[in-house]
């Protein structure tokens, strides 16, 4: 058993999750292949397989993109269909890449990848400049509150590493990004194929003084991205040992959604509204002095209250909005369009409930940010603003402020498909 | 005090969240436990998730009957320590009942037969959630697998029709007869597993560490000399110092020459390794580029 309160030591590196997006052929797979190769994540047998396939297909050079094509249908069609997760590490950080395919119809993949990302990396082909799809990727990253956006202007080798061309693309993008909610925007001129400014500084871009891509990924500060202010603890599971040794133990297990909890804190239990204090917070083996996101812990309360899954602990002077009417942005995933008046299951924190779609305010054009109020429904890959009425109260915060208590999914009651992903704007009027 | 988790702590927290979510939402979960390092870590995480209570579901071993004794010993010891129920789904029983036909010849392996045994056991016990120790970094087809991975009533996986998975919200809805495979270690790499084993003192079967063993060379791999495998002409047994990087059917799991006798030494070796663990040591994964995808579609782990 680990000593009480002790934490793992060996891997004392941080984790950074990022999503990659780009239009088809902008070089996303090549870039990921290069990052993996240069950080020595590619094993000889993998590289040999890719070299063999490249030769068999008659390519002039080893196609690093093949390192990441997973499923047979993808290899056959030569495109990436689904989000894939990839891993690499440097001594500073462990990275999780959500590699999201960039076809027109796959907004849902980008939304999925961005939902867990600290950073989004968007590729632009230097010859083509800022395309409609590049704009869409930036819009989605901003809607999903990905705090850091990196724009890689790729294929610089094909424009002779021209500073003017690079500046032009950056300027155009900055103009557009001004309309978005992006805290941190970084531009890097690269050649994924040749490796310029990916891991090594390029001699071809003496005019560029910024970091290489890898250096930026290793150093970008993400420590303040989490919400450590608003204490929210959705109860996930009740631990009751039913053993002689721990006869009276009752722990409320869950993941800290936001804020910091400490023993002695006064807390309110929603929805009942009873207040009590935290008697102790446990991890395996015993009590710990505090819990912050995204720790999975178990909280003991001073009073015997009726608390179960789906309830939430918070602080008396800082509570989420308790409401049955939710105003939200939604991204629609299903081939069956969103039905106004239709009912769905909502999964929000650890609560699952029925909801009815009361109204569709507008459909958002993710390329232009235009709001189309004449639309009667949302089709697959559409985004729009809706009003929901839930059968039970939900404990929500605005997604901008709290990714955990501001996000939800909708599930079709008949097919059990995940049909939508929602971000709370507030409580509907 | 810092409010930042290390990457291993973050991975641990995520896995515990996933395991608890299943315990809360499913009626009859089961955790696959082969005695391999991934399932050893997964079981350890389950132990932590419910402490001080017992793990509220059984574990299941799909047993080819071709396992190393050290692995059986380890399995039984862990199950006893945790006071949980062990379900053994036996490939031998499936063969005896005529559900599958044993492969023949010197390259015969029971690896592929496991799928039928696994699916039969899931149906027989009515398990609705099955935890597996699969990692996305293991293999290309796995890189696209969801944490909650839906299986139809034939136990099949449809990689082109997966539910999108966002934030930490998992959709486990299914009908009777269907089930969900759950992968709490999705985001772990081989190195993460070993670092966790070191940091947390996770016990593993002794065959993961260097020991002397009679082996022979086949297809560039070192296979153990066991009663379950027939040597072909020209294959000479020799005694070498080896360890295993994965634990599976003894007939198709290769050893690597190694002097790494402690977890720290293993970590150094893994970090310096130039071959994937499956590429180096799993004959079953060398079948074809799409081998794993095909087996996963059928319902494999
Ligand atoms: N010249 C040049 N070609 C590149 C570069 N990056 C990618 N490519 C090529 O562009 C094509 C598409 O790249 P790929 O990585 O498959 O694009 P994806 O569809 O975004 O994944 C391939 O032929 C790559 O070799 C680059 O930096 N320079």
XYZ file of C-alpha atoms and ligand atoms in Angstrom:
758
model
C 0.000 0.000 0.000
C 1.264 3.449 -0.882
C 1.924 5.743 2.073
C -0.994 7.976 2.889
C -1.372 10.951 0.672
C 1.685 10.089 -1.362
C 1.582 10.498 -5.114
C 3.274 8.690 -7.899
C 6.768 10.027 -8.426
C 8.485 8.255 -11.314
C 6.576 9.870 -14.140
C 6.625 13.407 -12.840
C 5.757 14.878 -16.203
C 2.626 16.798 -17.099
C 0.102 15.714 -19.654
C -1.007 17.840 -22.604
C -3.929 16.781 -24.772
C -4.192 18.337 -28.187
C -6.399 17.960 -31.223
C -5.139 18.267 -34.764
C -7.248 19.491 -37.638
C -6.673 20.380 -41.235
C -8.319 19.917 -44.596
C -7.537 16.757 -46.498
C -3.970 16.830 -47.839
C -2.786 19.741 -45.746
C -0.233 17.356 -44.272
C -1.707 16.442 -40.916
C -0.788 12.772 -41.048
C 2.690 13.639 -42.244
C 3.122 16.072 -39.369
C 1.973 13.586 -36.765
C 4.189 10.935 -38.319
C 7.127 13.328 -38.076
C 6.440 14.248 -34.452
C 6.257 10.580 -33.546
C 9.372 9.755 -35.544
C 11.505 12.564 -34.197
C 10.501 11.958 -30.602
C 11.434 8.300 -31.163
C 7.974 6.865 -30.680
C 8.136 4.942 -33.904
C 9.512 1.480 -33.602
C 11.599 -0.217 -36.231
C 8.918 -2.724 -37.130
C 6.401 0.083 -37.676
C 8.790 2.100 -39.800
C 9.746 -0.949 -41.840
C 6.092 -1.712 -42.517
C 5.543 1.837 -43.735
C 8.675 1.797 -45.891
C 7.595 -1.497 -47.403
C 4.093 -0.198 -48.196
C 5.505 3.024 -49.654
C 7.773 1.000 -51.955
C 4.939 -1.355 -52.925
C 2.785 1.597 -53.882
C 5.577 3.128 -55.929
C 6.035 6.293 -53.856
C 9.282 8.245 -54.219
C 9.636 8.760 -50.493
C 8.469 7.086 -47.320
C 4.941 8.240 -46.679
C 4.933 9.008 -42.969
C 1.190 9.480 -43.171
C 0.882 5.693 -43.388
C 2.011 5.477 -39.784
C -1.350 6.703 -38.695
C -3.869 5.111 -41.041
C -5.547 2.627 -38.765
C -8.503 0.880 -40.260
C -8.608 -1.070 -43.478
C -11.303 1.146 -44.989
C -9.016 4.101 -44.352
C -6.072 2.494 -46.050
C -8.223 1.485 -48.992
C -9.705 4.917 -49.436
C -6.495 6.685 -48.529
C -8.299 8.917 -46.039
C -8.770 9.003 -42.315
C -12.351 8.372 -41.256
C -12.489 8.450 -37.520
C -10.798 10.187 -34.624
C -7.667 8.329 -33.629
C -5.677 8.834 -30.484
C -1.891 8.793 -30.517
C 0.722 9.149 -27.863
C 4.196 10.474 -27.531
C 6.300 11.756 -24.721
C 9.348 13.871 -24.129
C 11.091 14.245 -20.790
C 8.899 17.279 -20.132
C 5.467 16.136 -21.125
C 3.313 13.255 -22.188
C 1.133 14.115 -25.172
C -2.191 12.703 -26.235
C -3.136 13.627 -29.787
C -6.734 13.436 -30.914
C -6.166 13.140 -34.622
C -9.361 14.343 -36.283
C -10.002 13.877 -39.975
C -10.779 17.004 -41.890
C -13.435 16.133 -44.432
C -16.271 18.521 -44.931
C -18.799 16.200 -43.347
C -16.787 15.433 -40.251
C -17.386 18.391 -37.971
C -18.367 15.832 -35.393
C -14.862 14.411 -35.285
C -13.323 17.794 -34.659
C -15.861 18.531 -31.938
C -15.124 15.176 -30.340
C -11.367 15.705 -30.449
C -11.605 19.269 -29.200
C -13.811 18.348 -26.246
C -10.879 16.980 -24.281
C -8.119 19.101 -25.785
C -5.998 21.705 -24.019
C -4.716 22.905 -27.367
C -5.792 22.723 -30.992
C -3.344 22.530 -33.846
C -4.709 23.645 -37.198
C -2.792 23.084 -40.408
C -2.879 25.348 -43.403
C -1.274 24.625 -46.773
C 0.951 27.639 -47.481
C 0.009 27.526 -51.152
C -3.712 27.515 -50.500
C -3.884 29.916 -47.565
C -6.796 30.222 -45.152
C -9.643 28.067 -46.470
C -13.209 27.804 -45.348
C -12.289 24.622 -43.510
C -9.415 26.287 -41.656
C -11.877 28.872 -40.410
C -14.290 26.192 -39.368
C -11.625 24.389 -37.348
C -10.812 27.608 -35.521
C -14.489 28.274 -34.845
C -14.978 24.813 -33.406
C -11.888 25.113 -31.226
C -13.187 28.380 -29.873
C -16.735 27.092 -29.310
C -15.323 24.093 -27.464
C -13.202 26.476 -25.362
C -9.868 25.080 -26.358
C -7.699 27.766 -24.819
C -4.645 27.502 -27.038
C -4.654 27.507 -30.804
C -1.578 26.827 -32.913
C -1.717 27.558 -36.591
C 0.928 25.609 -38.501
C 1.503 27.072 -41.931
C 2.683 23.886 -43.646
C 4.443 23.081 -46.920
C 6.615 26.185 -46.576
C 9.106 24.358 -48.813
C 6.652 24.683 -51.675
C 6.537 28.488 -51.351
C 10.330 28.832 -51.020
C 10.017 29.569 -47.311
C 8.735 32.988 -48.274
C 8.230 35.299 -45.310
C 5.785 37.480 -47.222
C 3.483 34.570 -47.969
C 3.612 33.483 -44.341
C 2.827 36.969 -43.048
C -0.053 37.281 -45.447
C -1.632 34.043 -44.156
C -1.100 35.025 -40.527
C -2.653 38.453 -41.095
C -5.699 36.976 -42.784
C -6.165 34.529 -39.959
C -5.713 37.114 -37.223
C -8.438 39.175 -38.847
C -10.827 36.295 -38.734
C -9.815 35.106 -35.262
C -10.648 38.505 -33.784
C -14.296 37.438 -33.969
C -13.584 34.311 -31.950
C -12.994 33.544 -28.340
C -9.342 32.449 -28.416
C -6.978 33.351 -25.588
C -3.727 32.283 -27.094
C -2.933 32.150 -30.783
C 0.465 31.029 -32.083
C 1.726 30.776 -35.675
C 4.553 28.536 -36.828
C 5.918 28.134 -40.376
C 6.774 24.477 -40.973
C 7.455 21.770 -43.485
C 6.037 18.554 -42.105
C 7.616 16.610 -44.921
C 11.147 17.938 -44.453
C 10.942 18.675 -40.752
C 11.530 22.441 -40.721
C 10.558 23.994 -37.379
C 8.820 20.830 -36.216
C 11.457 19.640 -33.780
C 14.553 21.428 -35.101
C 14.830 25.104 -35.928
C 14.980 25.590 -39.661
C 17.840 27.276 -41.496
C 15.355 28.079 -44.214
C 13.373 30.508 -42.066
C 15.949 32.881 -40.549
C 13.196 35.491 -40.341
C 11.202 33.333 -37.920
C 12.177 33.815 -34.293
C 9.469 31.874 -32.541
C 9.680 28.377 -31.061
C 9.575 25.113 -32.973
C 6.296 23.273 -32.780
C 7.578 20.705 -30.302
C 9.126 23.360 -28.099
C 5.828 25.200 -28.019
C 3.898 22.030 -27.167
C 6.328 21.290 -24.374
C 6.204 24.745 -22.829
C 2.766 26.225 -23.396
C 1.360 27.041 -19.952
C -1.855 25.177 -19.236
C -1.808 25.325 -15.459
C -4.428 28.064 -15.250
C -6.838 26.531 -17.757
C -8.728 24.523 -15.175
C -11.414 26.070 -13.034
C -10.045 25.972 -9.473
C -12.591 28.489 -8.151
C -16.067 26.983 -8.324
C -16.177 23.878 -6.161
C -18.332 21.233 -7.894
C -18.388 17.543 -7.081
C -20.902 15.408 -8.993
C -21.533 12.261 -6.972
C -20.745 9.286 -9.145
C -20.990 6.264 -6.889
C -21.601 5.566 -3.220
C -18.978 3.427 -1.504
C -20.375 1.336 1.332
C -18.054 -1.518 2.277
C -20.572 -3.634 4.242
C -17.638 -5.074 6.153
C -16.993 -5.361 9.879
C -13.842 -3.312 9.692
C -15.475 -0.382 7.887
C -18.961 -0.825 9.193
C -20.117 2.769 9.073
C -18.061 3.921 6.134
C -19.985 5.823 3.514
C -17.965 7.621 0.869
C -19.283 9.627 -2.045
C -17.017 8.813 -4.927
C -16.485 10.951 -7.982
C -14.239 13.145 -10.029
C -13.758 16.723 -8.872
C -15.319 18.747 -11.685
C -13.865 22.071 -10.585
C -12.665 23.973 -7.547
C -10.802 22.674 -4.536
C -12.307 20.667 -1.683
C -10.791 20.289 1.773
C -11.854 18.531 4.958
C -13.831 20.927 7.169
C -15.317 22.777 4.186
C -18.993 23.544 4.476
C -20.861 22.033 1.536
C -24.387 22.042 0.181
C -25.890 18.924 -1.358
C -27.972 19.487 -4.481
C -30.814 19.008 -5.149
C -31.914 18.690 -1.496
C -30.141 21.870 -0.383
C -29.019 20.394 2.944
C -25.695 21.613 4.198
C -23.029 19.771 6.109
C -19.250 19.705 6.310
C -16.650 17.476 4.723
C -15.452 14.997 7.334
C -12.689 13.628 5.149
C -11.513 13.068 1.615
C -10.093 9.667 0.736
C -8.010 8.126 -1.928
C -6.962 4.518 -1.782
C -5.363 3.824 1.565
C -6.577 6.807 3.495
C -7.301 10.502 3.832
C -5.749 13.294 1.773
C -5.631 17.013 2.577
C -7.331 18.353 -0.538
C -8.895 17.393 -3.841
C -8.807 19.331 -7.105
C -9.681 18.534 -10.709
C -9.385 16.008 -12.272
C -8.786 13.864 -9.181
C -11.033 10.868 -8.537
C -11.660 10.755 -4.801
C -14.233 9.777 -2.238
C -15.744 12.330 0.132
C -17.136 11.581 3.585
C -19.701 13.965 5.064
C -20.168 14.874 8.711
C -23.917 14.226 8.674
C -25.960 11.274 7.555
C -27.762 12.656 4.550
C -29.509 10.971 1.700
C -27.029 11.485 -1.129
C -26.915 9.453 -4.302
C -25.504 9.334 -7.814
C -26.430 12.412 -9.791
C -26.397 14.702 -6.761
C -23.791 17.422 -6.500
C -21.697 18.869 -3.691
C -20.813 22.553 -3.876
C -20.134 25.493 -1.549
C -22.989 27.475 0.023
C -21.803 30.793 -1.364
C -20.978 29.494 -4.843
C -23.572 27.284 -6.434
C -24.324 26.234 -9.993
C -27.588 27.211 -11.627
C -30.299 24.732 -10.684
C -32.663 24.594 -13.615
C -34.881 22.434 -15.773
C -34.577 24.833 -18.695
C -31.248 24.897 -20.429
C -30.072 27.235 -23.165
C -27.263 25.574 -25.136
C -25.190 25.324 -28.290
C -25.433 21.870 -29.743
C -23.519 19.980 -32.373
C -25.655 17.365 -34.083
C -24.143 13.959 -34.894
C -26.955 11.823 -36.177
C -28.258 11.141 -39.650
C -31.713 11.602 -38.181
C -32.133 15.369 -37.779
C -32.782 17.075 -34.471
C -36.509 17.272 -33.885
C -37.959 20.291 -32.167
C -40.493 18.844 -29.735
C -38.618 15.514 -29.668
C -37.415 13.885 -26.470
C -33.934 12.556 -25.804
C -31.860 11.361 -22.879
C -29.373 13.847 -21.540
C -26.188 12.837 -19.797
C -24.886 15.776 -17.814
C -22.167 15.214 -15.178
C -23.405 12.044 -13.472
C -27.093 12.754 -14.095
C -29.116 11.091 -16.795
C -32.598 12.405 -17.495
C -35.169 12.895 -20.211
C -35.235 16.189 -22.024
C -37.489 17.742 -24.630
C -36.163 20.101 -27.288
C -38.347 23.155 -26.783
C -36.976 25.318 -29.538
C -34.278 25.867 -32.083
C -33.187 29.506 -31.960
C -30.839 29.389 -34.895
C -28.467 27.293 -36.886
C -24.895 28.545 -36.771
C -22.914 28.508 -39.980
C -19.536 27.424 -38.654
C -17.720 28.851 -41.646
C -19.095 32.369 -41.486
C -20.568 32.528 -37.959
C -23.819 33.571 -39.628
C -26.963 32.803 -37.587
C -29.758 31.366 -39.650
C -33.029 31.713 -37.753
C -35.225 30.298 -40.463
C -33.963 26.747 -40.019
C -36.483 24.242 -38.651
C -34.024 21.514 -37.692
C -30.379 20.523 -37.466
C -28.821 17.901 -39.712
C -25.709 15.840 -39.103
C -22.670 18.053 -38.433
C -24.820 21.166 -37.948
C -24.436 23.391 -34.932
C -27.175 25.489 -33.430
C -28.608 27.106 -30.355
C -31.458 25.278 -28.664
C -33.643 25.376 -25.596
C -34.138 22.182 -23.593
C -36.603 21.273 -20.885
C -35.392 18.534 -18.536
C -37.614 16.207 -16.501
C -35.518 16.897 -13.399
C -33.404 19.876 -12.337
C -29.844 19.957 -13.663
C -26.936 21.700 -11.929
C -25.260 23.658 -14.661
C -22.630 26.319 -15.204
C -21.891 28.206 -18.350
C -19.571 26.078 -20.514
C -17.213 29.033 -20.939
C -16.641 29.010 -17.230
C -16.804 25.311 -16.558
C -16.186 22.611 -19.118
C -17.307 19.812 -16.810
C -20.598 21.174 -15.523
C -21.325 23.026 -18.755
C -21.185 20.065 -21.130
C -23.655 17.293 -21.929
C -24.464 14.673 -24.527
C -27.853 13.720 -25.935
C -28.719 10.075 -26.545
C -31.509 8.850 -28.820
C -34.027 6.914 -26.742
C -34.783 4.463 -29.516
C -31.364 3.743 -30.999
C -29.153 4.639 -28.014
C -26.845 6.493 -30.392
C -25.043 9.553 -29.093
C -26.790 12.142 -31.255
C -25.583 15.459 -29.940
C -23.012 17.273 -27.846
C -24.092 20.366 -25.982
C -22.485 23.353 -24.319
C -24.497 25.275 -21.764
C -24.979 29.007 -22.340
C -27.227 29.462 -19.349
C -30.650 28.790 -18.051
C -33.339 29.322 -20.691
C -35.795 32.162 -20.049
C 0.858 22.406 -2.400
C 0.585 21.989 -6.142
C -2.756 21.573 -7.844
C -1.310 19.886 -10.899
C -1.338 16.130 -11.370
C 1.543 14.316 -12.993
C 0.623 12.423 -16.122
C 0.468 9.112 -14.255
C -1.791 10.583 -11.599
C -4.032 12.010 -14.312
C -4.193 8.649 -16.068
C -4.968 6.931 -12.785
C -7.755 9.401 -11.988
C -9.258 8.957 -15.434
C -9.204 5.161 -15.192
C -10.804 5.201 -11.737
C -13.513 7.505 -13.037
C -14.240 5.077 -15.883
C -14.315 2.031 -13.603
C -16.696 3.701 -11.148
C -18.922 4.861 -13.981
C -19.382 1.264 -15.067
C -20.072 0.050 -11.538
C -22.735 2.749 -11.213
C -24.456 2.267 -14.546
C -24.315 -1.421 -15.413
C -26.044 -4.390 -13.862
C -23.452 -7.084 -14.431
C -19.945 -5.910 -15.172
C -16.954 -8.203 -15.280
C -13.263 -7.422 -15.550
C -11.032 -9.510 -17.776
C -7.982 -10.669 -15.880
C -5.341 -12.640 -17.692
C -2.525 -12.074 -15.243
C -0.778 -9.921 -17.831
C 0.709 -6.578 -16.815
C -2.107 -4.489 -18.283
C -4.808 -6.447 -16.537
C -2.717 -6.443 -13.354
C -2.640 -2.644 -13.430
C -6.321 -2.466 -14.322
C -7.244 -4.699 -11.389
C -5.091 -2.582 -9.104
C -6.990 0.506 -10.271
C -10.293 -1.235 -9.558
C -9.019 -2.044 -6.070
C -8.307 1.653 -5.575
C -11.609 2.798 -7.074
C -13.739 1.109 -4.431
C -11.517 1.162 -1.373
C -12.247 0.443 1.446
C -14.969 -1.697 -0.102
C -14.306 -4.770 -2.191
C -14.396 -4.612 -5.956
C -18.128 -4.974 -6.681
C -17.809 -7.282 -9.688
C -16.079 -10.551 -10.583
C -13.034 -11.016 -12.766
C -12.900 -13.399 -15.695
C -9.951 -15.274 -17.145
C -10.306 -16.605 -20.663
C -7.976 -19.516 -20.211
C -6.415 -21.197 -23.225
C -5.070 -23.872 -20.930
C -1.692 -23.015 -22.404
C -0.520 -20.601 -19.797
C 2.640 -20.495 -17.739
C 2.322 -21.845 -14.198
C 3.678 -18.593 -12.814
C 0.704 -16.792 -14.335
C -1.873 -19.163 -12.853
C -0.254 -18.836 -9.431
C -0.278 -15.086 -9.663
C -3.905 -14.980 -10.819
C -5.123 -17.131 -7.959
C -3.108 -15.222 -5.388
C -4.484 -11.828 -6.460
C -8.056 -13.068 -6.530
C -7.675 -14.464 -3.016
C -6.085 -11.252 -1.712
C -8.916 -9.140 -3.043
C -11.655 -11.538 -1.949
C -13.359 -11.407 -5.329
C -14.943 -14.046 -7.492
C -13.023 -15.543 -10.416
C -14.852 -16.830 -13.473
C -12.722 -19.075 -15.650
C -13.882 -19.347 -19.251
C -12.012 -22.314 -20.639
C -11.002 -22.733 -24.252
C -10.562 -26.450 -23.532
C -14.260 -26.636 -22.602
C -15.174 -24.889 -25.837
C -13.135 -27.483 -27.721
C -14.649 -30.376 -25.768
C -18.154 -29.083 -26.435
C -17.431 -28.754 -30.137
C -17.879 -24.975 -30.135
C -14.473 -24.546 -31.741
C -12.024 -26.802 -33.500
C -8.478 -26.956 -32.288
C -5.884 -25.894 -34.839
C -3.380 -28.536 -35.804
C 0.247 -28.564 -36.849
C 3.333 -27.142 -35.244
C 2.048 -23.570 -35.490
C -1.271 -24.363 -33.842
C -2.365 -21.752 -31.358
C -5.427 -21.365 -29.239
C -5.267 -17.623 -29.423
C -7.950 -17.100 -32.006
C -10.262 -19.644 -30.379
C -10.514 -17.403 -27.348
C -13.037 -15.141 -29.059
C -15.728 -17.854 -29.081
C -15.010 -18.805 -25.483
C -15.152 -15.176 -24.428
C -18.426 -14.429 -26.218
C -20.022 -17.639 -24.938
C -19.064 -16.763 -21.383
C -20.392 -13.227 -21.716
C -23.714 -14.604 -22.958
C -23.898 -17.394 -20.398
C -23.313 -15.082 -17.446
C -25.275 -12.189 -18.903
C -22.405 -9.736 -18.503
C -23.353 -6.308 -19.832
C -20.018 -4.560 -19.407
C -16.654 -6.210 -19.941
C -13.515 -4.370 -18.878
C -10.486 -5.023 -21.041
C -6.908 -3.888 -20.559
C -6.437 -2.816 -24.199
C -4.385 0.301 -24.875
C -4.692 2.510 -27.924
C -0.940 2.645 -28.412
C -0.746 -1.124 -28.868
C -1.892 -1.326 -32.416
C -3.346 0.812 -35.201
C -6.877 -0.579 -35.142
C -7.020 -0.002 -31.405
C -6.144 3.680 -31.821
C -9.718 4.298 -32.915
C -11.426 2.272 -30.255
C -13.663 4.130 -27.825
C -13.337 3.886 -24.058
C -16.922 2.568 -24.033
C -17.013 0.369 -27.095
C -20.378 -0.957 -28.180
C -20.775 -4.636 -29.186
C -23.863 -5.937 -30.953
C -25.660 -9.109 -29.933
C -23.091 -11.141 -31.858
C -20.349 -9.489 -29.847
C -19.071 -7.713 -32.937
C -17.354 -4.361 -33.201
C -18.195 -2.015 -36.063
C -15.292 0.407 -36.325
C -17.069 2.602 -38.860
C -20.109 3.107 -36.736
C -18.850 4.074 -33.312
C -20.492 6.442 -30.891
C -18.710 9.773 -30.619
C -17.136 10.126 -27.191
C -16.844 13.595 -25.682
C -15.476 15.080 -22.482
C -15.750 12.462 -19.742
C -19.318 11.564 -20.672
C -19.633 7.920 -21.679
C -22.698 6.425 -23.321
C -23.217 2.885 -22.048
C -26.789 2.413 -23.296
C -27.440 -0.973 -24.826
C -30.153 -3.565 -25.218
C -30.346 -6.998 -23.671
C -27.850 -9.289 -25.364
C -25.622 -6.415 -26.429
C -22.733 -5.329 -24.281
C -20.110 -2.652 -23.859
C -16.383 -3.288 -23.789
C -14.737 -0.803 -21.506
C -11.077 0.176 -21.733
C -9.929 2.175 -18.700
C -6.297 2.047 -19.902
C -7.063 3.482 -23.339
C -4.704 6.419 -22.897
C -1.817 4.533 -21.299
C 1.310 3.536 -23.170
C 3.518 0.555 -22.454
C 5.954 2.844 -20.679
C 3.175 4.368 -18.553
C 2.198 0.878 -17.445
C 5.732 0.051 -16.402
C 6.233 3.359 -14.606
C 3.012 2.753 -12.739
C 4.099 -0.771 -11.838
C 7.274 0.747 -10.423
C 5.703 3.687 -8.594
C 2.880 1.713 -7.141
C 4.695 -1.568 -6.457
C 2.232 -3.533 -8.548
C 3.092 -7.196 -8.339
C 3.430 -9.012 -11.678
C 3.952 -12.653 -12.605
C 7.651 -13.442 -12.375
C 7.957 -14.217 -16.099
C 7.963 -10.462 -16.785
C 11.449 -10.304 -15.290
C 14.630 -11.906 -16.561
C 14.931 -15.600 -15.827
C 16.565 -18.610 -17.454
C 14.280 -20.634 -19.672
C 14.445 -23.219 -22.448
C 13.462 -21.482 -25.678
C 13.818 -21.964 -29.418
C 13.848 -19.576 -32.378
C 10.959 -19.370 -34.820
C 10.150 -16.563 -37.265
C 12.699 -14.351 -35.576
C 11.093 -14.795 -32.169
C 12.032 -16.733 -29.082
C 9.276 -19.137 -28.073
C 9.261 -21.087 -24.843
C 9.602 -24.852 -24.972
C 6.324 -26.069 -23.489
C 4.204 -29.200 -23.810
C 1.799 -27.199 -26.002
C 4.125 -26.635 -28.902
C 5.859 -29.034 -31.250
C 9.339 -28.248 -32.463
C 9.842 -28.341 -36.210
C 12.886 -29.667 -38.011
C 15.918 -27.571 -37.371
C 14.486 -25.868 -34.290
C 16.920 -26.353 -31.451
C 16.005 -25.660 -27.835
C 18.527 -23.582 -25.936
C 18.542 -22.115 -22.464
C 18.713 -18.340 -22.417
C 18.100 -15.490 -20.047
C 14.789 -14.025 -21.160
C 11.723 -12.145 -20.087
C 8.262 -11.702 -21.571
C 6.844 -8.365 -22.666
C 3.276 -9.620 -22.902
C 1.549 -12.638 -21.444
C -0.675 -14.680 -23.675
C -0.994 -18.152 -24.995
C 2.380 -19.777 -24.373
C 2.353 -21.149 -27.900
C 2.471 -17.747 -29.573
C 3.942 -15.353 -27.028
C 7.602 -14.705 -27.608
C 10.248 -13.878 -25.064
C 13.033 -11.359 -25.475
C 16.596 -11.899 -24.359
C 17.033 -9.702 -21.356
C 18.886 -9.301 -18.149
C 16.304 -6.903 -16.701
C 15.519 -8.447 -13.349
C 13.897 -5.450 -11.680
C 11.163 -3.105 -12.739
C 13.644 -0.218 -13.061
C 15.765 -2.268 -15.439
C 12.702 -3.223 -17.440
C 11.744 0.457 -17.769
C 15.186 1.247 -19.129
C 14.846 -1.545 -21.639
C 11.343 -0.529 -22.697
C 12.396 3.087 -23.112
C 15.300 2.035 -25.319
C 13.425 -0.628 -27.266
C 13.245 -0.283 -31.001
C 10.410 -2.758 -31.572
C 6.765 -2.600 -30.536
C 5.855 -5.136 -27.906
C 3.475 -6.917 -30.232
C 5.734 -6.736 -33.271
C 8.545 -8.235 -31.284
C 6.769 -10.920 -29.433
C 3.325 -11.788 -30.656
C 3.073 -14.288 -33.480
C -0.686 -13.780 -33.464
C -0.340 -10.154 -34.502
C 1.882 -10.892 -37.411
C -0.854 -12.614 -39.381
C -1.547 -9.566 -41.506
C -1.617 -5.816 -41.312
C -5.342 -6.011 -40.691
C -5.075 -8.997 -38.330
C -6.057 -7.159 -35.198
C -8.885 -5.268 -36.848
C -10.411 -8.504 -38.122
C -10.172 -10.221 -34.789
C -11.584 -7.202 -32.986
C -14.540 -7.061 -35.347
C -15.294 -10.678 -34.476
C -15.344 -9.856 -30.789
C -11.763 -10.416 -29.634
C -10.464 -8.573 -26.576
N 6.228 19.465 -50.074
C 5.566 19.153 -48.977
N 4.635 18.179 -49.033
C 3.987 17.853 -47.913
C 4.245 18.496 -46.671
N 3.445 17.942 -45.736
C 2.729 17.004 -46.371
N 3.045 16.944 -47.671
C 2.466 16.077 -48.700
O 1.100 16.386 -48.856
C 0.330 15.204 -49.118
C -0.787 15.057 -48.090
O -0.223 14.855 -46.811
P -0.990 14.032 -45.675
O -0.114 14.089 -44.479
O -1.420 12.707 -46.170
O -2.250 14.983 -45.485
P -3.532 14.850 -44.555
O -4.652 14.481 -45.469
O -3.703 16.204 -43.977
O -3.251 13.833 -43.508
C 1.329 14.063 -49.085
O 1.688 13.755 -50.394
C 2.483 14.621 -48.282
O 3.702 14.020 -48.623
C 5.253 19.519 -46.644
O 5.551 20.116 -45.616
N 5.857 19.799 -47.824
